[in-house]
CSV table of C-alpha atoms and ligand atoms in Angstrom, one decimal:
chain,number,residue,atom,x,y,z
A,82,MET,CA,11.9,6.2,-0.8
A,83,ASN,CA,9.8,6.2,-3.9
A,84,ARG,CA,10.8,6.4,-7.6
A,85,VAL,CA,8.8,9.3,-9.0
A,86,LEU,CA,8.3,10.4,-12.6
A,87,ILE,CA,6.8,13.8,-13.3
A,88,SER,CA,6.0,15.2,-16.7
A,89,GLY,CA,6.6,18.9,-17.3
A,90,GLY,CA,9.0,19.4,-14.4
A,91,SER,CA,11.1,22.2,-15.8
A,92,ARG,CA,8.8,25.1,-14.8
A,93,GLY,CA,5.7,26.2,-12.8
A,94,ILE,CA,3.6,23.6,-11.0
A,95,GLY,CA,5.8,20.7,-12.2
A,96,ALA,CA,9.0,22.2,-10.9
A,97,ALA,CA,7.3,22.7,-7.5
A,98,ILE,CA,6.3,19.0,-7.5
A,99,VAL,CA,9.8,18.0,-8.4
A,100,ARG,CA,11.1,20.0,-5.5
A,101,ALA,CA,8.5,18.6,-3.0
A,102,PHE,CA,9.3,15.0,-3.8
A,103,ALA,CA,13.1,15.6,-3.9
A,104,ARG,CA,12.9,17.4,-0.5
A,105,GLN,CA,11.3,14.3,1.1
A,106,GLY,CA,14.1,12.1,-0.2
A,107,ASP,CA,12.4,10.4,-3.1
A,108,ALA,CA,14.3,9.6,-6.3
A,109,VAL,CA,12.9,11.9,-9.0
A,110,ALA,CA,13.0,12.0,-12.8
A,111,PHE,CA,11.1,14.6,-14.8
A,112,LEU,CA,10.3,15.1,-18.5
A,113,TYR,CA,10.2,18.5,-20.3
A,114,ARG,CA,9.8,19.5,-23.9
A,115,GLU,CA,12.3,22.2,-24.9
A,116,ASN,CA,13.4,24.4,-22.0
A,117,HIS,CA,16.8,22.9,-21.5
A,118,ALA,CA,18.2,25.7,-19.3
A,119,ALA,CA,15.3,25.7,-16.9
A,120,ALA,CA,15.3,21.9,-16.7
A,121,GLU,CA,19.1,21.8,-16.0
A,122,ALA,CA,18.6,24.4,-13.3
A,123,ILE,CA,15.9,22.3,-11.5
A,124,ALA,CA,18.0,19.2,-11.9
A,125,ARG,CA,21.0,20.9,-10.4
A,126,GLU,CA,19.0,22.3,-7.5
A,127,THR,CA,17.1,19.1,-6.6
A,128,GLY,CA,19.3,16.2,-7.8
A,129,ALA,CA,16.4,15.1,-10.0
A,130,ILE,CA,17.1,13.6,-13.4
A,131,ALA,CA,15.9,15.7,-16.4
A,132,ILE,CA,14.8,13.9,-19.5
A,133,PRO,CA,13.8,15.8,-22.7
A,134,CYS,CA,10.6,14.3,-24.2
A,135,ASP,CA,7.7,15.7,-26.1
A,136,ILE,CA,4.9,13.7,-24.5
A,137,SER,CA,2.6,14.3,-27.5
A,138,ASP,CA,4.8,11.6,-29.3
A,139,PRO,CA,3.9,8.1,-28.0
A,140,THR,CA,7.3,6.6,-29.2
A,141,ALA,CA,9.2,9.4,-27.4
A,142,VAL,CA,7.1,8.7,-24.2
A,143,ARG,CA,8.0,5.0,-24.4
A,144,GLU,CA,11.8,5.7,-24.7
A,145,ALA,CA,11.7,8.4,-22.0
A,146,THR,CA,9.9,6.1,-19.6
A,147,LYS,CA,12.5,3.4,-20.2
A,148,ALA,CA,15.3,6.0,-19.6
A,149,ALA,CA,13.6,7.1,-16.3
A,150,ILE,CA,13.3,3.5,-15.1
A,151,LYS,CA,16.9,2.8,-15.9
A,152,ALA,CA,18.2,6.1,-14.3
A,153,LEU,CA,16.1,5.6,-11.1
A,154,GLY,CA,17.1,1.9,-10.8
A,155,GLY,CA,13.7,0.3,-11.0
A,156,PRO,CA,9.9,0.6,-11.7
A,157,ILE,CA,8.2,3.9,-11.3
A,158,ASP,CA,6.2,4.0,-8.0
A,159,VAL,CA,4.6,7.4,-8.5
A,160,LEU,CA,3.6,9.0,-11.8
A,161,VAL,CA,2.5,12.6,-12.0
A,162,ASN,CA,1.0,13.6,-15.3
A,163,ASN,CA,1.5,17.4,-15.0
A,164,ALA,CA,2.7,18.6,-18.5
A,165,GLY,CA,0.0,20.5,-20.3
A,166,MET,CA,-0.6,23.4,-22.6
A,167,ALA,CA,-3.4,25.9,-23.1
A,168,LYS,CA,-4.5,28.1,-26.0
A,169,ILE,CA,-7.1,30.8,-25.6
A,170,GLY,CA,-9.3,31.8,-28.5
A,171,LEU,CA,-12.6,31.3,-30.1
A,172,SER,CA,-13.4,27.7,-31.0
A,173,ARG,CA,-14.4,28.6,-34.5
A,174,ASP,CA,-10.8,30.0,-35.1
A,175,MET,CA,-9.0,26.9,-33.8
A,176,THR,CA,-7.2,24.9,-36.5
A,177,ASP,CA,-7.1,21.1,-36.7
A,178,ALA,CA,-3.4,21.2,-35.9
A,179,GLU,CA,-4.0,23.3,-32.8
A,180,TRP,CA,-6.8,21.0,-31.6
A,181,ARG,CA,-4.7,17.9,-32.1
A,182,GLN,CA,-1.6,19.4,-30.4
A,183,ILE,CA,-3.6,20.2,-27.2
A,184,CYS,CA,-5.3,16.8,-27.2
A,185,ASP,CA,-2.1,14.9,-28.0
A,186,THR,CA,-0.3,16.8,-25.2
A,187,ASN,CA,-2.8,17.1,-22.4
A,188,LEU,CA,-4.8,13.8,-22.8
A,189,THR,CA,-2.9,11.3,-25.1
A,190,GLY,CA,0.4,12.2,-23.5
A,191,ALA,CA,-1.0,11.4,-20.0
A,192,PHE,CA,-2.6,8.2,-21.3
A,193,CYS,CA,0.7,7.1,-22.9
A,194,LEU,CA,2.6,7.7,-19.7
A,195,CYS,CA,0.0,5.7,-17.7
A,196,ARG,CA,0.4,2.9,-20.1
A,197,GLU,CA,4.2,2.8,-20.0
A,198,VAL,CA,4.5,2.8,-16.2
A,199,GLN,CA,1.8,0.2,-15.5
A,200,ALA,CA,3.7,-3.0,-16.0
A,201,GLY,CA,6.3,-2.1,-13.3
A,202,MET,CA,3.6,-1.0,-10.9
A,203,ILE,CA,1.6,-4.2,-11.4
A,204,VAL,CA,4.6,-6.4,-10.8
A,205,GLN,CA,5.2,-4.5,-7.5
A,206,SER,CA,1.4,-4.6,-6.7
A,207,LYS,CA,1.7,-0.9,-5.8
A,208,GLY,CA,1.7,2.5,-7.5
A,209,ARG,CA,0.3,6.0,-7.5
A,210,ILE,CA,-0.8,7.9,-10.6
A,211,ILE,CA,-1.8,11.5,-10.1
A,212,ASN,CA,-3.2,13.5,-13.1
A,213,ILE,CA,-3.1,17.3,-13.1
A,214,GLY,CA,-6.5,18.3,-14.5
A,215,SER,CA,-8.0,21.8,-14.1
A,216,MET,CA,-11.1,23.3,-12.6
A,217,TRP,CA,-12.0,24.1,-16.2
A,218,GLY,CA,-12.3,20.4,-16.8
A,219,LYS,CA,-15.2,20.5,-14.3
A,220,THR,CA,-16.9,23.8,-15.2
A,221,GLY,CA,-15.7,24.6,-18.8
A,222,ALA,CA,-13.8,27.7,-19.7
A,223,SER,CA,-15.1,30.1,-22.4
A,224,CYS,CA,-12.5,30.4,-25.3
A,225,GLU,CA,-10.6,27.4,-23.9
A,226,VAL,CA,-12.7,24.6,-25.5
A,227,ALA,CA,-9.9,22.2,-26.4
A,228,TYR,CA,-8.2,22.7,-23.0
A,229,SER,CA,-11.4,22.2,-21.1
A,230,ALA,CA,-12.2,19.1,-23.2
A,231,THR,CA,-8.8,17.5,-22.5
A,232,LYS,CA,-9.1,18.3,-18.8
A,233,ALA,CA,-12.6,16.8,-18.6
A,234,GLY,CA,-11.1,13.8,-20.4
A,235,LEU,CA,-8.5,13.4,-17.6
A,236,ARG,CA,-11.4,13.1,-15.2
A,237,GLY,CA,-12.8,10.1,-17.1
A,238,LEU,CA,-9.3,8.6,-17.5
A,239,THR,CA,-8.8,8.9,-13.8
A,240,MET,CA,-12.0,7.2,-12.8
A,241,ALA,CA,-11.8,4.4,-15.4
A,242,LEU,CA,-8.1,3.7,-14.7
A,243,ALA,CA,-8.8,3.7,-10.9
A,244,LYS,CA,-11.3,0.9,-11.4
A,245,GLU,CA,-9.0,-1.0,-13.8
A,246,LEU,CA,-5.8,-0.8,-11.7
A,247,GLY,CA,-7.3,-0.8,-8.1
A,248,PRO,CA,-7.1,-4.6,-7.9
A,249,SER,CA,-3.4,-4.3,-8.7
A,250,GLY,CA,-2.8,-2.0,-5.7
A,251,ILE,CA,-2.5,1.1,-7.8
A,252,THR,CA,-4.4,4.3,-7.0
A,253,VAL,CA,-5.3,6.9,-9.6
A,254,ASN,CA,-6.4,10.4,-8.7
A,255,CYS,CA,-6.7,13.8,-10.2
A,256,VAL,CA,-5.7,17.2,-8.8
A,257,GLU,CA,-7.7,20.1,-10.3
A,258,PRO,CA,-5.9,23.4,-9.8
A,259,GLY,CA,-7.7,26.8,-10.0
A,260,VAL,CA,-5.8,29.9,-11.1
A,261,ILE,CA,-2.1,29.3,-10.2
A,262,ASP,CA,0.7,31.8,-10.5
A,263,THR,CA,2.8,30.3,-13.4
A,264,GLU,CA,3.9,31.3,-16.9
A,265,MET,CA,0.6,29.7,-18.2
A,266,ASN,CA,-1.2,32.8,-16.7
A,267,ARG,CA,1.4,35.4,-17.5
A,268,MET,CA,-0.8,36.9,-20.3
A,269,LEU,CA,-3.4,38.0,-17.6
A,270,ASP,CA,-3.5,41.7,-17.2
A,271,ALA,CA,-3.9,43.3,-13.7
A,272,GLU,CA,-7.6,43.8,-14.2
A,273,SER,CA,-8.2,40.1,-15.2
A,274,ARG,CA,-6.1,39.0,-12.2
A,275,ALA,CA,-8.1,41.1,-9.8
A,276,ALA,CA,-11.4,39.8,-11.3
A,277,LEU,CA,-10.2,36.2,-10.8
A,278,ILE,CA,-9.1,36.9,-7.2
A,279,GLU,CA,-12.5,38.5,-6.6
A,280,GLU,CA,-14.2,35.3,-7.8
A,281,THR,CA,-12.1,33.1,-5.5
A,282,PRO,CA,-13.6,32.5,-2.0
A,283,LEU,CA,-10.1,32.3,-0.5
A,284,CYS,CA,-9.3,35.7,-2.1
A,285,ARG,CA,-5.9,34.9,-3.7
A,286,ILE,CA,-4.2,33.3,-6.7
A,287,GLY,CA,-2.8,29.9,-5.9
A,288,THR,CA,0.9,29.0,-5.8
A,289,PRO,CA,2.6,26.0,-7.4
A,290,GLN,CA,3.4,24.9,-3.9
A,291,ASP,CA,-0.3,24.7,-3.0
A,292,VAL,CA,-0.7,22.1,-5.9
A,293,ALA,CA,2.5,20.2,-5.0
A,294,ALA,CA,1.3,19.7,-1.4
A,295,ALA,CA,-1.9,18.0,-2.6
A,296,VAL,CA,0.1,15.8,-5.0
A,297,VAL,CA,2.5,14.7,-2.3
A,298,PHE,CA,-0.4,13.9,-0.1
A,299,LEU,CA,-2.1,11.7,-2.7
A,300,ALA,CA,1.2,9.9,-3.2
A,301,SER,CA,1.6,9.3,0.5
A,302,GLU,CA,0.7,6.3,2.7
A,303,GLN,CA,-2.0,8.5,4.3
A,304,ALA,CA,-3.9,8.5,1.0
A,305,SER,CA,-3.7,4.7,0.4
A,306,PHE,CA,-7.6,4.3,0.4
A,307,ILE,CA,-8.3,7.2,-1.9
A,308,THR,CA,-8.7,6.4,-5.6
A,309,GLY,CA,-10.7,7.7,-8.6
A,310,GLN,CA,-11.1,11.1,-7.0
A,311,CYS,CA,-10.7,14.7,-8.4
A,312,LEU,CA,-9.4,17.1,-5.7
A,313,GLY,CA,-9.9,20.8,-6.4
A,314,VAL,CA,-7.0,23.0,-5.3
A,315,ASP,CA,-8.6,26.2,-6.4
A,316,GLY,CA,-9.3,28.3,-3.3
A,317,GLY,CA,-13.0,27.4,-3.7
A,318,PHE,CA,-13.3,28.9,-7.2
A,319,ALA,CA,-15.2,26.0,-8.8
A,320,ILE,CA,-17.6,25.4,-5.9
B,36,NDP,P1,3.7,25.9,-17.5
B,36,NDP,O1,3.3,26.4,-18.8
B,36,NDP,O2,4.2,26.9,-16.5
B,36,NDP,O3,4.7,24.7,-17.6
B,36,NDP,C1,4.3,23.6,-18.5
B,36,NDP,C2,5.3,22.5,-18.3
B,36,NDP,O4,4.9,21.4,-19.2
B,36,NDP,C3,6.7,22.8,-18.7
B,36,NDP,O5,7.6,22.1,-17.9
B,36,NDP,C4,6.8,22.3,-20.2
B,36,NDP,O6,8.1,22.0,-20.6
B,36,NDP,C5,5.9,21.1,-20.1
B,36,NDP,N1,5.3,20.7,-21.4
B,36,NDP,C6,4.4,21.4,-22.1
B,36,NDP,N2,4.1,20.7,-23.2
B,36,NDP,C7,4.9,19.5,-23.2
B,36,NDP,C8,5.1,18.4,-24.1
B,36,NDP,N3,4.4,18.3,-25.2
B,36,NDP,N4,6.0,17.5,-23.7
B,36,NDP,C9,6.6,17.6,-22.5
B,36,NDP,N5,6.5,18.6,-21.7
B,36,NDP,C10,5.7,19.6,-22.0
B,36,NDP,O7,2.3,25.2,-16.9
B,36,NDP,P2,1.8,25.2,-15.4
B,36,NDP,O8,2.9,24.8,-14.5
B,36,NDP,O9,1.0,26.4,-15.2
B,36,NDP,O10,0.8,23.9,-15.5
B,36,NDP,C11,1.1,22.6,-15.2
B,36,NDP,C12,-0.2,21.8,-15.3
B,36,NDP,O11,-1.2,22.3,-14.4
B,36,NDP,C13,-0.8,21.8,-16.7
B,36,NDP,O12,-1.3,20.5,-17.0
B,36,NDP,C14,-1.9,22.8,-16.6
B,36,NDP,O13,-2.9,22.5,-17.5
B,36,NDP,C15,-2.3,22.6,-15.2
B,36,NDP,N6,-3.1,23.7,-14.6
B,36,NDP,C16,-2.5,24.9,-14.5
B,36,NDP,C17,-3.2,26.0,-14.0
B,36,NDP,C18,-2.6,27.4,-13.8
B,36,NDP,O14,-3.3,28.3,-13.5
B,36,NDP,N7,-1.3,27.6,-14.0
B,36,NDP,C19,-4.6,25.9,-13.6
B,36,NDP,C20,-5.1,24.5,-13.8
B,36,NDP,C21,-4.4,23.5,-14.3
B,36,NDP,P3,9.1,23.2,-21.3
B,36,NDP,O15,9.5,24.0,-20.1
B,36,NDP,O16,10.2,22.4,-21.9
B,36,NDP,O17,8.3,23.9,-22.2
């Protein structure tokens, strides 16, 4: 049984990851920003502990990590940096505040969580960190410059931290989803969805469960010699 902390567990991919770890008997806590009703529903369904925390605030991350460690009864064994946000629009129209919010959430939030869980992992000489990037971090998405930049940043964070923490028995990997059916993509009209399916070699949109399965694998014993890797879960879109 592992103690697992997941950011952004109230909805979408994060909720599927919470369910997958809870189903295999792990002790799970998750962070969310504001959607209390959804978070409570997932907590009730899975037995996981829901902790409100805006991960763009480093002090809040520190407090929430302490709360998770206390509630789970010991150091975090598995951290999944899943929480993220996107904003579509021309880069020339993006305000400083919007740029900062995306960077603070997607990249700084993940970094802060990595920093807070490390001490406990190092003491135990074991740990798994799994960052949820995006295929757009590899290929770049037009009109999603900030989002793509933060997801590319997660690739660098993953590789650097894997080198730094490997000698302490901690693996760090990144899962890069393609187009996944969550609220993040609700704005897509039928035509855009059809075009994305057309571009995907496996001819479908992904599910949150597709991503959760890869995360659970990277957290498992079977993945103990895998670190610093970026695994695409995108139906072949980014090949
Ligand atoms: P959703 O928009 O469906 O859910 C986002 C989750 O993150 C929610 O739980 C939300 O909490 C939480 N969250 C957002 N901002 C913060 C914050 N500042 N502090 C704490 N929690 C926050 O996203 P998805 O499930 O679609 O995406 C999950 C991850 O997967 C993201 O990192 C995303 O970039 C990545 N991804 C998604 C793809 C897709 O096609 N859906 C494709 C590639 C990558 P709350 O409910 O309280 O708002």
